[in-house]
Amino acid sequence: MGRSKADGGAGVRERILAAAGALFAEQGYDATSVQQVVDRAGVTKGGLYHYFGAKEDLLVELYRAVFGQRLAALEKILAQGRDPEWTLRAIIDDIVVGTAAMMTESAAVSRELAHMDSDRTQRLQADWRRYQEAVRGLIRDAQAAGVFAAVASPELVSWSIFGVTTTLHTWYRPDGPQSADQIARELADLVLTGLTARP
Amino acid sequence: MGRSKADGGAGVRERILAAAGALFAEQGYDATSVQQVVDRAGVTKGGLYHYFGAKEDLLVELYRAVFGQRLAALEKILAQGRDPEWTLRAIIDDIVVGTAAMMTESAAVSRELAHMDSDRTQRLQADWRRYQEAVRGLIRDAQAAGVFAAVASPELVSWSIFGVTTTLHTWYRPDGPQSADQIARELADLVLTGLTARP
DNA sequence: CCGTCAATACCGACCGGTTGGTATGTAGCT
DNA sequence: AGCTACATACCAACCGGTCGGTATTGACGG
């Protein structure tokens, strides 16, 4: 069995992560056994535990892959210092398109995030809360400045946005009638029309 | 009357269901063992399997308790035959307040619904889809009649509403600053302002 | 009012199978 | 020789579910 190079093209570590992401998205974290992951990745358990210390590390790594990009994009958007309407639209666009681009991994992470509470995941959840607080702050400031109407609290608005993206995997299909760009634009239109409508 | 052991006064069946709902919400369905459920309910495994045929039946029962009420309320609202704005507002109010009133059970169900695929649960998911289709149809008709603006597709609007409610458990606290009524009103305001704003 | 019997409610030890994780081995490169 | 990168074999713990048994209840004949 000469399988040393040019196997699936990707490295073993990446194959394991991809298999884990797909299986977690399909069946859930707990319902997926380590054996299933290594079978799909075409390696053995020894191989997996060579690269990862525990099953939970797979989830953490997936989380980093998905969320690290979002956080980096957010800071880039905020750094531009543009008006609230443009900024919120850019955030919505990034989170929808970015989530759609890594659908399986995002689905796994958003579905399973809640039942991790070990020390390591604590930090990741803190990052996620920081992201949300940035969005809420943006809305709060714009409402205080009179740019956005106070139809709804910053909390409610931000949760509407995140609610759509965390449940995106239950209805979005890459080959469906609506593209990710379209969804992002519609969501931004709905939210921003609500926030900027004149009485 | 002869209660043998210290209990909450409720029947064994109800105690088991309540314990299961709480544990599923806290840890997830797969991560919760039958042993944990019976420990919290103060009974034994034999007792649980006297009332329920399988672990999955607990989820199904919980689902019925949560969703049956929503479906009944929807039909009552639609039966009134009022205008789309009033109807959509009533639906949003019911789903938010109703979900908040059974927070732990709703959290368990909405989180775990995705990875059930046995025959019995298939039917329940069909009911859920019917609920969604009713909301989408309402929006679609109102948009066609010119009552609602076409800022966003019926699908996107409906998913915004359901996205908030299925993620409600991650941020709503009964003793928090915002009551369920307030959240419902704000969500309805945000959505309906977006849908009825004049250009 | 009592004794009997059958049904119901519940117990707890137990089962086969699966789980996450590990100890040990080895092939190839440096 | 020593290190990395995996494979193989294996384990203790735990899983959902079963089963033979007991305590409690209620209907009924006498």
Coordinates of C-alpha atoms (C1' of nucleotides) in Angstrom, one line a residue:
Chain A
M1 CA 0.0 0.0 0.0
G2 CA 2.2 2.8 -1.1
R3 CA 0.3 5.8 0.2
S4 CA 2.9 8.2 1.2
K5 CA 2.2 11.2 -1.0
A6 CA -0.4 12.5 -3.4
D7 CA -3.1 10.8 -1.5
G8 CA -6.1 13.1 -1.4
G9 CA -3.9 16.0 -2.3
A10 CA -4.4 17.6 1.1
G11 CA -2.4 16.9 4.2
V12 CA -3.7 14.4 6.8
R13 CA -4.4 17.1 9.3
E14 CA -6.6 19.0 6.8
R15 CA -8.4 15.9 5.7
I16 CA -9.2 15.1 9.4
L17 CA -10.6 18.6 10.0
A18 CA -12.7 18.5 6.8
A19 CA -14.1 15.1 7.6
A20 CA -14.9 16.2 11.2
G21 CA -16.6 19.4 10.0
A22 CA -18.8 17.5 7.5
L23 CA -19.8 14.8 10.0
F24 CA -20.4 17.2 12.9
A25 CA -22.7 19.2 10.5
E26 CA -24.5 16.1 9.4
Q27 CA -25.0 14.3 12.7
G28 CA -23.9 16.6 15.5
Y29 CA -20.8 16.5 17.6
D30 CA -21.8 13.9 20.2
A31 CA -23.5 11.6 17.6
T32 CA -20.2 11.5 15.6
S33 CA -17.6 9.0 16.8
V34 CA -13.9 9.5 16.4
Q35 CA -13.9 6.3 14.4
Q36 CA -16.3 7.8 11.9
V37 CA -14.0 10.8 11.5
V38 CA -10.9 8.7 10.8
D39 CA -12.7 6.4 8.5
R40 CA -13.9 9.3 6.3
A41 CA -10.6 11.0 6.5
G42 CA -8.9 7.8 5.4
V43 CA -6.6 7.5 8.4
T44 CA -6.6 5.7 11.7
K45 CA -7.2 6.8 15.3
G46 CA -3.5 6.8 16.0
G47 CA -3.2 9.4 13.2
L48 CA -5.9 11.6 14.6
Y49 CA -4.5 11.6 18.1
H50 CA -1.1 12.4 16.7
Y51 CA -2.4 15.7 15.6
F52 CA -5.1 16.4 18.1
G53 CA -5.1 16.0 21.8
A54 CA -8.8 15.3 22.1
K55 CA -12.0 15.1 20.1
E56 CA -13.0 18.5 21.4
D57 CA -10.0 20.0 19.8
L58 CA -11.5 19.3 16.4
L59 CA -14.5 21.5 17.3
V60 CA -12.2 24.2 18.7
E61 CA -10.1 24.2 15.6
L62 CA -13.2 24.4 13.4
Y63 CA -14.4 27.3 15.4
R64 CA -11.2 29.1 15.0
A65 CA -11.3 28.6 11.2
V66 CA -14.8 29.9 10.9
F67 CA -14.7 32.7 13.5
G68 CA -11.2 34.0 13.1
Q69 CA -12.1 35.2 9.6
R70 CA -15.2 36.9 10.8
L71 CA -13.4 38.7 13.6
A72 CA -10.6 39.9 11.2
A73 CA -13.1 41.1 8.7
L74 CA -15.0 43.0 11.4
E75 CA -11.9 44.9 12.5
K76 CA -11.1 45.8 9.0
I77 CA -14.6 47.2 8.4
L78 CA -14.6 49.1 11.7
A79 CA -11.1 50.5 10.9
Q80 CA -12.5 52.3 7.8
G81 CA -14.4 54.7 10.1
R82 CA -17.4 55.1 7.7
D83 CA -21.0 56.0 8.6
P84 CA -23.2 53.6 10.5
E85 CA -25.3 52.6 7.6
W86 CA -22.4 51.6 5.4
T87 CA -20.7 49.9 8.3
L88 CA -23.7 47.8 9.3
R89 CA -24.3 46.8 5.7
A90 CA -20.7 45.7 5.4
I91 CA -20.9 43.7 8.5
I92 CA -24.1 42.0 7.5
D93 CA -22.7 41.2 4.1
D94 CA -19.5 39.8 5.5
I95 CA -21.2 37.6 8.1
V96 CA -23.7 36.2 5.6
V97 CA -21.3 35.6 2.7
G98 CA -18.5 34.4 5.0
T99 CA -20.8 32.0 6.7
A100 CA -22.2 30.7 3.5
A101 CA -18.7 30.2 2.1
M102 CA -17.9 27.7 4.9
M103 CA -21.3 26.3 5.3
T104 CA -20.5 22.8 6.7
E105 CA -18.0 24.1 9.2
S106 CA -20.2 27.0 10.2
A107 CA -23.2 24.7 10.6
A108 CA -21.2 22.4 12.9
V109 CA -19.9 25.2 15.0
S110 CA -23.0 27.2 15.4
R111 CA -25.0 24.1 16.3
E112 CA -22.6 22.7 18.8
L113 CA -21.1 25.8 20.3
A114 CA -23.6 25.9 23.1
H115 CA -22.7 22.6 24.7
M116 CA -19.0 23.2 25.0
D117 CA -17.9 24.7 28.3
S118 CA -14.4 23.6 28.9
D119 CA -11.7 26.1 29.6
R120 CA -10.4 26.4 26.1
T121 CA -13.8 27.1 24.5
Q122 CA -14.5 29.8 27.1
R123 CA -12.1 32.1 25.4
L124 CA -13.7 31.5 22.0
Q125 CA -17.1 32.4 23.4
A126 CA -15.7 35.5 24.8
D127 CA -14.5 36.5 21.3
W128 CA -17.9 35.9 20.0
R129 CA -19.5 38.1 22.6
R130 CA -17.0 40.8 21.8
Y131 CA -18.1 40.6 18.2
Q132 CA -21.7 41.0 19.2
E133 CA -20.9 43.9 21.5
A134 CA -19.2 45.7 18.7
V135 CA -22.4 45.5 16.6
R136 CA -24.6 46.5 19.4
G137 CA -22.3 49.5 20.2
L138 CA -22.5 50.6 16.6
I139 CA -26.3 50.6 16.6
R140 CA -26.5 52.2 20.0
D141 CA -24.2 55.1 19.0
A142 CA -26.1 55.6 15.8
Q143 CA -29.4 55.7 17.6
A144 CA -28.0 58.1 20.2
A145 CA -26.8 60.3 17.3
G146 CA -30.2 60.2 15.7
V147 CA -28.9 58.4 12.6
F148 CA -30.9 55.3 13.3
A149 CA -34.4 55.3 14.7
A150 CA -35.1 53.7 18.0
V151 CA -37.7 51.3 16.7
A152 CA -35.9 48.4 18.5
S153 CA -33.1 48.1 21.0
P154 CA -29.6 47.4 19.8
E155 CA -29.8 44.0 21.4
L156 CA -32.8 43.0 19.4
V157 CA -31.4 44.3 16.2
S158 CA -28.1 42.5 16.7
W159 CA -29.9 39.3 17.6
S160 CA -32.0 39.5 14.5
I161 CA -28.9 39.6 12.4
F162 CA -27.1 36.8 14.2
G163 CA -30.2 34.7 14.4
V164 CA -30.4 34.6 10.7
T165 CA -26.8 33.6 10.3
T166 CA -26.7 31.0 13.0
T167 CA -29.7 29.3 11.5
L168 CA -28.6 29.9 7.9
H169 CA -27.5 26.2 7.5
T170 CA -31.1 25.0 8.0
W171 CA -32.4 26.6 4.9
Y172 CA -29.6 28.1 2.7
R173 CA -28.5 25.9 -0.2
P174 CA -25.6 27.0 -2.3
D175 CA -27.4 25.9 -5.5
G176 CA -30.7 27.3 -4.3
P177 CA -32.7 30.2 -5.8
Q178 CA -31.0 32.8 -3.6
S179 CA -27.3 33.5 -3.6
A180 CA -25.5 34.5 -0.5
D181 CA -25.0 38.0 -1.8
Q182 CA -28.7 38.3 -2.4
I183 CA -29.6 37.1 1.1
A184 CA -27.1 39.5 2.6
R185 CA -28.5 42.4 0.6
E186 CA -32.1 41.5 1.5
L187 CA -31.3 41.2 5.2
A188 CA -29.5 44.5 5.2
D189 CA -32.4 46.1 3.3
L190 CA -34.9 44.8 5.8
V191 CA -32.9 45.8 8.9
L192 CA -31.8 49.2 7.5
T193 CA -35.2 50.1 6.2
G194 CA -36.6 49.4 9.6
L195 CA -33.9 51.5 11.3
T196 CA -33.9 54.5 8.9
A197 CA -37.6 54.8 7.9
R198 CA -39.1 58.2 8.2
P199 CA -42.3 58.5 10.2
Chain B
M1 CA -52.0 10.2 48.8
G2 CA -49.3 7.8 50.1
R3 CA -46.3 9.5 48.6
S4 CA -43.4 7.2 49.4
K5 CA -40.4 9.5 48.8
A6 CA -39.8 13.2 48.8
D7 CA -40.9 14.6 45.5
G8 CA -42.1 17.9 44.1
G9 CA -45.7 16.9 44.3
A10 CA -45.9 16.4 40.5
G11 CA -46.4 13.0 39.0
V12 CA -43.4 10.9 38.0
R13 CA -44.1 11.2 34.3
E14 CA -44.1 15.0 34.5
R15 CA -40.9 15.0 36.7
I16 CA -39.1 12.9 34.1
L17 CA -40.2 15.2 31.3
A18 CA -39.2 18.3 33.1
A19 CA -35.8 16.8 34.0
A20 CA -35.2 15.7 30.4
G21 CA -36.1 19.1 29.1
A22 CA -33.7 20.9 31.4
L23 CA -30.9 18.5 30.8
F24 CA -31.3 18.5 27.0
A25 CA -31.3 22.2 27.1
E26 CA -28.2 22.4 29.2
Q27 CA -26.1 19.7 27.6
G28 CA -27.8 18.6 24.4
Y29 CA -29.7 15.4 23.7
D30 CA -26.8 13.1 22.9
A31 CA -24.6 14.3 25.7
T32 CA -27.4 13.6 28.2
S33 CA -27.6 10.0 29.5
V34 CA -30.8 8.3 30.5
Q35 CA -29.1 7.8 33.9
Q36 CA -28.7 11.6 34.4
V37 CA -32.4 12.1 33.6
V38 CA -33.6 9.6 36.1
D39 CA -31.2 10.8 38.7
R40 CA -32.5 14.4 38.4
A41 CA -36.1 13.2 38.3
G42 CA -35.6 11.1 41.4
V43 CA -36.6 7.9 39.8
T44 CA -34.8 4.9 38.3
K45 CA -34.3 3.7 34.8
G46 CA -37.0 1.1 35.2
G47 CA -39.4 3.8 36.1
L48 CA -38.5 5.8 33.0
Y49 CA -38.9 2.9 30.7
H50 CA -42.2 2.1 32.3
Y51 CA -43.6 5.4 30.9
F52 CA -41.5 5.9 27.7
G53 CA -40.5 3.4 25.1
A54 CA -37.2 5.0 24.2
K55 CA -35.0 7.9 25.0
E56 CA -36.1 9.6 21.8
D57 CA -39.7 9.6 23.0
L58 CA -38.7 12.2 25.6
L59 CA -37.7 14.6 22.8
V60 CA -40.8 13.9 20.8
E61 CA -43.0 14.5 23.8
L62 CA -41.2 17.7 24.6
Y63 CA -41.6 18.8 21.0
R64 CA -45.3 18.1 21.1
A65 CA -45.7 20.2 24.3
V66 CA -43.8 23.1 22.8
F67 CA -45.0 23.1 19.2
G68 CA -48.6 21.9 19.6
Q69 CA -49.4 25.2 21.3
R70 CA -47.8 27.3 18.6
L71 CA -49.6 25.5 15.9
A72 CA -53.0 25.9 17.6
A73 CA -52.3 29.5 18.2
L74 CA -51.4 30.1 14.6
E75 CA -54.6 28.6 13.4
K76 CA -56.6 30.7 15.8
I77 CA -54.9 33.8 14.6
L78 CA -55.4 33.0 10.9
A79 CA -59.0 32.2 11.5
Q80 CA -59.7 35.7 12.5
G81 CA -59.1 36.8 8.9
R82 CA -57.7 40.2 9.8
D83 CA -55.3 42.3 7.7
P84 CA -51.7 41.2 7.2
E85 CA -50.1 43.7 9.5
W86 CA -52.3 42.7 12.4
T87 CA -51.9 39.0 11.6
L88 CA -48.1 39.1 11.3
R89 CA -47.8 41.1 14.5
A90 CA -50.0 38.5 16.3
I91 CA -47.9 35.7 15.0
I92 CA -44.7 37.3 16.1
D93 CA -46.1 38.0 19.5
D94 CA -47.3 34.5 20.0
I95 CA -44.2 32.8 18.9
V96 CA -41.9 35.0 21.1
V97 CA -44.1 35.0 24.2
G98 CA -45.0 31.3 23.8
T99 CA -41.4 30.3 23.3
A100 CA -40.2 32.4 26.3
A101 CA -42.9 30.9 28.5
M102 CA -41.5 27.4 28.0
M103 CA -37.8 28.4 27.6
T104 CA -36.0 25.2 28.7
E105 CA -38.2 22.9 26.7
S106 CA -38.1 25.2 23.6
A107 CA -34.3 25.5 23.9
A108 CA -34.0 21.7 23.9
V109 CA -36.3 21.2 21.0
S110 CA -35.0 23.9 18.7
R111 CA -31.4 22.9 19.3
E112 CA -31.9 19.2 18.8
L113 CA -34.6 19.1 16.1
A114 CA -32.1 18.9 13.3
H115 CA -30.5 15.6 14.2
M116 CA -33.6 13.5 14.6
D117 CA -34.6 11.6 11.6
S118 CA -36.7 8.7 12.8
D119 CA -40.2 8.1 11.4
R120 CA -42.1 9.7 14.2
T121 CA -40.1 12.9 14.2
Q122 CA -40.5 13.2 10.4
R123 CA -44.1 14.1 10.9
L124 CA -43.3 16.7 13.5
Q125 CA -40.8 18.4 11.2
A126 CA -43.5 18.4 8.5
D127 CA -45.8 20.3 10.9
W128 CA -43.0 22.8 11.5
R129 CA -42.5 23.4 7.8
R130 CA -46.2 23.9 7.4
Y131 CA -46.1 26.6 10.0
Q132 CA -43.3 28.4 8.2
E133 CA -45.1 28.1 4.9
A134 CA -48.1 29.8 6.4
V135 CA -46.0 32.7 7.4
R136 CA -44.3 32.9 4.1
G137 CA -47.6 32.7 2.3
L138 CA -49.0 35.6 4.4
I139 CA -46.1 37.8 3.5
R140 CA -46.1 36.8 -0.2
D141 CA -49.8 37.6 -0.6
A142 CA -49.5 40.9 1.2
Q143 CA -46.5 41.8 -1.0
A144 CA -48.4 40.9 -4.1
A145 CA -51.4 43.0 -3.0
G146 CA -49.0 46.0 -2.4
V147 CA -49.7 46.0 1.4
F148 CA -46.1 45.1 2.2
A149 CA -43.1 46.4 0.3
A150 CA -40.9 43.9 -1.5
V151 CA -37.7 45.0 0.3
A152 CA -37.0 41.3 1.1
S153 CA -38.3 38.0 0.0
P154 CA -40.9 36.2 2.1
E155 CA -38.3 33.5 2.8
L156 CA -35.9 36.0 4.2
V157 CA -38.5 37.7 6.4
S158 CA -39.8 34.5 7.8
W159 CA -36.3 33.3 8.5
S160 CA -35.5 36.5 10.3
I161 CA -38.5 35.9 12.6
F162 CA -37.8 32.2 13.2
G163 CA -34.1 32.9 13.6
V164 CA -34.7 35.1 16.5
T165 CA -37.0 32.7 18.2
T166 CA -34.9 29.6 17.7
T167 CA -31.9 31.4 19.2
L168 CA -33.9 33.1 21.8
H169 CA -32.6 30.8 24.5
T170 CA -29.0 31.9 24.0
W171 CA -29.7 35.4 25.2
Y172 CA -33.2 35.8 26.7
R173 CA -33.4 35.8 30.5
P174 CA -36.8 35.8 32.1
D175 CA -35.4 38.2 34.8
G176 CA -33.5 40.3 32.3
P177 CA -34.1 43.9 31.3
Q178 CA -36.4 43.0 28.5
S179 CA -39.7 41.2 29.0
A180 CA -40.9 38.7 26.4
D181 CA -43.7 41.2 25.4
Q182 CA -41.2 43.9 24.8
I183 CA -39.0 41.7 22.7
A184 CA -42.1 40.6 20.7
R185 CA -43.1 44.2 20.1
E186 CA -39.7 45.4 19.1
L187 CA -39.2 42.5 16.7
A188 CA -42.6 43.2 15.2
D189 CA -41.8 46.9 15.0
L190 CA -38.5 46.2 13.2
V191 CA -39.9 43.8 10.7
L192 CA -43.1 45.7 10.0
T193 CA -41.4 49.0 9.7
G194 CA -39.1 47.5 7.2
L195 CA -42.1 46.0 5.3
T196 CA -44.4 49.0 5.4
A197 CA -42.0 52.0 5.1
R198 CA -42.9 54.6 2.5
P199 CA -40.2 55.4 0.0
Chain C
dC1 C1' -65.3 -5.1 56.7
dC2 C1' -62.4 -8.5 55.0
dG3 C1' -59.7 -11.4 51.9
dT4 C1' -58.4 -12.2 47.2
dC5 C1' -56.7 -11.3 42.8
dA6 C1' -55.0 -8.8 39.0
dA7 C1' -53.3 -4.7 37.2
dT8 C1' -50.3 -0.8 37.7
dA9 C1' -46.2 1.6 39.2
dC10 C1' -41.8 1.4 40.0
dC11 C1' -37.1 -0.7 41.2
dG12 C1' -32.2 -2.0 40.4
dA13 C1' -29.1 -5.4 38.7
dC14 C1' -27.6 -6.6 34.4
dC15 C1' -26.4 -7.0 29.1
dG16 C1' -24.1 -6.5 24.7
dG17 C1' -22.1 -3.0 22.2
dT18 C1' -19.7 1.4 21.6
dT19 C1' -17.1 5.2 23.2
dG20 C1' -12.9 8.3 23.7
dG21 C1' -8.5 7.5 24.6
dT22 C1' -3.8 5.0 25.0
dA23 C1' 0.4 2.0 24.7
dT24 C1' 3.2 0.1 21.6
dG25 C1' 5.2 -0.6 17.2
dT26 C1' 7.4 0.6 12.8
dA27 C1' 8.6 2.7 8.3
dG28 C1' 11.0 6.4 6.5
dC29 C1' 13.7 10.6 6.7
dT30 C1' 17.7 13.4 8.7
Chain D
dA1 C1' 20.5 7.0 16.4
dG2 C1' 16.7 9.8 16.9
dC3 C1' 12.6 12.1 15.4
dT4 C1' 8.2 12.5 12.9
dA5 C1' 4.2 10.4 11.2
dC6 C1' 1.3 7.4 11.3
dA7 C1' -0.9 2.1 12.1
dT8 C1' -2.6 -1.7 15.2
dA9 C1' -4.4 -3.5 19.2
dC10 C1' -6.5 -2.8 23.1
dC11 C1' -9.0 -1.0 27.5
dA12 C1' -12.0 0.8 31.1
dA13 C1' -16.0 3.4 31.3
dC14 C1' -20.3 4.2 29.9
dC15 C1' -24.2 3.8 26.9
dG16 C1' -29.4 2.7 25.9
dG17 C1' -32.3 -0.7 26.9
dT18 C1' -34.2 -5.2 29.2
dC19 C1' -36.0 -8.1 32.7
dG20 C1' -37.5 -10.5 36.8
dG21 C1' -39.1 -8.9 40.8
dT22 C1' -41.8 -6.1 44.5
dA23 C1' -44.9 -2.6 46.6
dT24 C1' -49.2 -0.3 46.1
dT25 C1' -53.8 0.3 44.5
dG26 C1' -58.6 -0.7 43.4
dA27 C1' -62.5 -3.8 42.1
dC28 C1' -65.3 -7.4 43.8
dG29 C1' -67.3 -11.5 46.1
dG30 C1' -68.7 -12.8 50.5

